[in-house]
């Protein structure tokens, strides 16, 4: 399906059309169209030329679409009626503040699960849209395999003190609770597009077992209780912040290089 963001008050995604996977072929088109990272999807009745934002993003899309084409070919042919009934009238949730994070976003309950519905505003779809990134099937599978919870100390870029929180990592996001007994989080932080690093000396953290999350101007520091928990948090968060191909390349290097 190809969609665009609507101009309605609810900012829903509008479906413009769809190409059945059955019988589809795919071809790289950079030379033909002169557009970087472009490729063409050839359906039985029409074709669409699309372009990814980078070579790695294009690799994700081409790999996943080829996989989906193979699965469609193994099935009993096209199922246009099912596709039409399932997706033509589909609508997505209201927009979240995924692209407008601030320190205040992480100290309020505006993303509280108390208001959670089957389609929350900070869904993966919305985060991908605002941060101009993609999640491949491999990325999603890796993230599902890596879920973690525990105590972390959190520090904002412009604050002095550390706040102790119970943190849960799941579905490409960190959820922050005051204690492990709380039912609803204080806030959440979608991690797609973020980078995880170790603070430099110039940042004057001077604490052990600290990692840094940053996206554009948004910077957060987290301190773990031990080397083991530090390594574990780094590992699982990398599953949400690094593409599958980047994770594979890192795994061939030294185990402590992030």
Coordinates of C-alpha atoms in Angstrom, one line a residue:
X1 CA 0.0 0.0 0.0
X2 CA 1.1 3.5 -0.6
X3 CA -0.3 6.3 1.6
X4 CA 0.2 9.9 2.6
X5 CA -0.6 11.9 5.7
X6 CA -4.0 13.5 5.6
X7 CA -4.7 17.2 6.4
X8 CA -7.6 16.3 8.7
X9 CA -7.6 17.2 12.4
X10 CA -6.8 13.6 13.2
X11 CA -3.8 13.5 10.8
X12 CA -4.7 10.0 9.5
X13 CA -2.8 8.1 6.9
X14 CA -4.8 8.0 3.6
X15 CA -4.4 5.0 1.4
X16 CA -3.9 6.0 -2.3
X17 CA -3.5 2.6 -3.8
X18 CA -2.1 -0.9 -3.5
X19 CA -0.1 -3.3 -5.6
X20 CA -0.8 -7.0 -5.2
X21 CA 2.3 -8.9 -4.3
X22 CA 1.3 -11.9 -6.4
X23 CA 3.2 -11.7 -9.6
X24 CA 5.1 -8.6 -8.7
X25 CA 8.7 -8.0 -9.8
X26 CA 11.2 -5.5 -8.4
X27 CA 14.1 -3.8 -10.1
X28 CA 16.6 -1.1 -9.0
X29 CA 16.1 2.1 -11.0
X30 CA 18.8 4.5 -10.0
X31 CA 20.4 4.6 -13.5
X32 CA 17.0 4.7 -15.3
X33 CA 15.5 7.6 -13.3
X34 CA 18.7 9.3 -12.0
X35 CA 17.3 9.2 -8.4
X36 CA 19.5 7.8 -5.7
X37 CA 18.2 4.7 -3.9
X38 CA 15.2 4.2 -6.2
X39 CA 13.6 1.0 -7.4
X40 CA 10.5 0.1 -9.4
X41 CA 7.7 -2.2 -8.3
X42 CA 6.1 -3.9 -11.3
X43 CA 2.6 -5.1 -10.7
X44 CA 0.4 -7.0 -13.1
X45 CA -1.6 -3.9 -14.0
X46 CA 0.6 -1.0 -12.9
X47 CA 4.1 -0.1 -11.7
X48 CA 5.3 2.3 -9.0
X49 CA 8.8 4.0 -8.7
X50 CA 9.9 4.7 -5.2
X51 CA 13.1 5.9 -3.5
X52 CA 14.5 5.3 -0.1
X53 CA 16.3 7.8 2.0
X54 CA 19.6 5.9 2.0
X55 CA 21.2 2.8 0.6
X56 CA 20.6 0.9 3.9
X57 CA 16.9 1.8 3.9
X58 CA 16.6 0.7 0.3
X59 CA 18.3 -2.6 1.2
X60 CA 15.7 -3.2 3.9
X61 CA 12.8 -2.5 1.6
X62 CA 14.0 -4.5 -1.3
X63 CA 14.8 -7.5 0.9
X64 CA 11.4 -7.4 2.7
X65 CA 9.4 -6.9 -0.5
X66 CA 11.2 -9.8 -2.2
X67 CA 10.4 -12.0 0.8
X68 CA 6.8 -10.9 0.7
X69 CA 6.6 -11.6 -3.0
X70 CA 8.0 -15.1 -2.5
X71 CA 5.4 -15.8 0.2
X72 CA 2.6 -14.5 -2.0
X73 CA 3.7 -16.7 -4.9
X74 CA 3.6 -19.7 -2.6
X75 CA 0.0 -19.0 -1.7
X76 CA -3.0 -19.7 -3.8
X77 CA -2.7 -16.6 -6.0
X78 CA -3.9 -13.1 -5.5
X79 CA -6.4 -12.2 -2.9
X80 CA -7.6 -8.8 -4.0
X81 CA -10.9 -9.0 -2.2
X82 CA -9.2 -9.7 1.1
X83 CA -6.8 -6.8 0.6
X84 CA -9.5 -4.4 -0.4
X85 CA -11.7 -5.2 2.6
X86 CA -8.8 -5.1 5.0
X87 CA -7.0 -2.0 4.0
X88 CA -9.0 0.3 1.8
X89 CA -10.8 1.9 4.7
X90 CA -8.1 1.5 7.2
X91 CA -7.3 4.6 9.3
X92 CA -4.5 5.2 11.6
X93 CA -4.5 7.0 15.0
X94 CA -4.1 10.6 15.9
X95 CA -0.6 12.0 15.8
X96 CA 1.6 11.8 18.9
X97 CA 4.5 14.0 20.0
X98 CA 7.1 11.6 18.8
X99 CA 8.7 14.4 16.8
X100 CA 8.4 17.0 19.5
X101 CA 10.1 15.4 22.4
X102 CA 11.6 17.5 25.2
X103 CA 12.6 17.0 28.8
X104 CA 9.0 17.8 29.8
X105 CA 7.8 14.9 27.6
X106 CA 9.7 12.5 29.8
X107 CA 8.5 13.9 33.1
X108 CA 4.7 13.9 32.4
X109 CA 2.2 11.2 31.8
X110 CA 1.0 12.5 28.4
X111 CA 2.0 9.1 26.9
X112 CA 0.5 7.2 29.7
X113 CA -0.7 3.7 29.0
X114 CA -3.9 4.6 30.9
X115 CA -5.0 6.1 27.5
X116 CA -3.6 3.2 25.5
X117 CA -5.8 1.9 22.7
X118 CA -5.1 -0.7 20.1
X119 CA -3.7 2.1 18.0
X120 CA -1.8 4.6 20.1
X121 CA -0.4 7.9 18.8
X122 CA 3.2 6.8 19.3
X123 CA 2.9 3.6 17.3
X124 CA 5.9 2.4 15.3
X125 CA 4.1 3.6 12.1
X126 CA 4.0 7.2 13.4
X127 CA 7.5 7.2 14.8
X128 CA 8.9 5.9 11.5
X129 CA 7.1 8.6 9.6
X130 CA 8.4 11.5 11.8
X131 CA 11.9 10.2 12.1
X132 CA 12.2 9.2 8.4
X133 CA 13.3 5.7 9.2
X134 CA 12.1 2.1 8.4
X135 CA 11.8 -1.1 10.4
X136 CA 12.5 -4.3 8.5
X137 CA 11.1 -7.7 9.4
X138 CA 14.5 -8.7 10.8
X139 CA 14.7 -5.6 12.9
X140 CA 11.2 -6.3 14.3
X141 CA 12.1 -9.9 15.1
X142 CA 15.3 -8.9 16.8
X143 CA 13.5 -6.3 18.9
X144 CA 10.9 -8.8 20.0
X145 CA 13.6 -11.1 21.2
X146 CA 15.2 -8.4 23.3
X147 CA 13.0 -7.1 26.1
X148 CA 14.3 -5.9 29.4
X149 CA 13.2 -4.2 32.6
X150 CA 15.1 -2.9 35.7
X151 CA 16.2 0.1 37.6
X152 CA 18.1 2.9 35.9
X153 CA 19.2 6.4 36.9
X154 CA 18.2 9.0 34.3
X155 CA 19.7 12.4 33.7
X156 CA 18.6 15.1 31.2
X157 CA 21.2 17.0 29.2
X158 CA 20.7 20.2 31.1
X159 CA 20.0 18.8 34.6
X160 CA 22.4 18.1 37.4
X161 CA 20.7 15.3 39.4
X162 CA 19.9 11.7 38.6
X163 CA 16.4 10.3 38.9
X164 CA 15.9 6.6 39.8
X165 CA 13.2 5.0 37.6
X166 CA 11.9 1.5 36.8
X167 CA 12.5 1.2 33.1
X168 CA 10.9 -1.3 30.7
X169 CA 12.2 -1.8 27.1
X170 CA 9.7 -3.3 24.7
X171 CA 8.4 -2.6 21.1
X172 CA 11.2 -0.2 20.2
X173 CA 10.5 2.1 23.2
X174 CA 11.5 2.8 26.8
X175 CA 8.7 3.1 29.3
X176 CA 9.5 4.9 32.6
X177 CA 7.8 4.0 35.9
X178 CA 8.3 5.5 39.4
X179 CA 8.5 2.0 40.8
X180 CA 8.2 -1.6 39.5
X181 CA 4.8 -1.8 41.2
X182 CA 3.2 1.0 39.2
X183 CA 0.6 0.0 36.6
X184 CA 1.0 2.9 34.2
X185 CA 4.3 4.6 33.1
X186 CA 5.2 8.3 33.8
X187 CA 6.3 8.6 30.1
X188 CA 7.7 6.7 27.2
X189 CA 10.5 7.3 24.7
X190 CA 10.4 5.7 21.2
X191 CA 13.9 4.8 20.3
X192 CA 13.8 4.5 16.5
X193 CA 16.2 7.0 15.1
X194 CA 18.2 7.3 18.3
X195 CA 21.9 6.5 18.7
X196 CA 23.3 4.9 21.8
X197 CA 26.9 5.8 22.8
X198 CA 29.1 6.2 25.8
X199 CA 29.5 9.8 27.0
X200 CA 32.8 11.5 26.1
X201 CA 35.0 13.1 28.7
X202 CA 33.9 16.5 27.7
X203 CA 30.4 15.8 28.8
X204 CA 31.6 15.6 32.5
X205 CA 29.5 12.7 33.6
X206 CA 32.2 11.1 35.8
X207 CA 30.1 8.1 36.6
X208 CA 30.5 4.4 35.8
X209 CA 28.2 2.3 33.7
X210 CA 26.6 5.3 31.9
X211 CA 25.2 5.2 28.3
X212 CA 23.9 8.1 26.3
X213 CA 20.8 8.2 24.0
X214 CA 20.6 11.1 21.5
X215 CA 18.5 12.1 18.5
X216 CA 19.1 15.5 16.9
X217 CA 19.1 17.9 20.0
X218 CA 17.5 15.4 22.4
X219 CA 20.1 13.9 24.8
X220 CA 19.5 11.6 27.7
X221 CA 21.9 9.8 30.0
X222 CA 21.2 6.5 31.8
X223 CA 23.2 4.9 34.6
X224 CA 23.0 1.2 35.5
X225 CA 23.9 -0.5 38.7
X226 CA 26.6 -2.9 37.5
X227 CA 28.7 -3.8 34.5
X228 CA 26.5 -6.7 33.7
X229 CA 23.3 -4.6 33.6
X230 CA 25.1 -1.9 31.6
X231 CA 26.1 -4.4 29.0
X232 CA 22.6 -5.9 28.8
X233 CA 20.9 -2.5 28.4
X234 CA 23.4 -1.6 25.7
X235 CA 22.6 -4.8 23.9
X236 CA 18.9 -4.6 23.9
X237 CA 18.7 -0.9 23.1
X238 CA 21.0 -1.4 20.1
X239 CA 18.4 -3.9 18.8
X240 CA 16.0 -0.9 18.5
X241 CA 18.4 1.8 17.4
X242 CA 20.6 0.0 14.9
X243 CA 19.5 -1.7 11.7
X244 CA 19.9 -5.5 11.5
X245 CA 22.8 -5.1 9.0
X246 CA 24.6 -2.7 11.3
X247 CA 24.2 -5.1 14.2
X248 CA 25.6 -7.9 12.2
X249 CA 28.7 -5.8 11.3
X250 CA 29.2 -4.8 14.9
X251 CA 29.0 -8.4 16.0
X252 CA 32.1 -9.1 13.9
X253 CA 34.1 -6.5 15.8
X254 CA 35.1 -6.2 19.4
X255 CA 32.3 -7.1 21.7
X256 CA 32.5 -3.8 23.6
X257 CA 32.5 -1.4 20.7
X258 CA 29.1 0.4 20.4

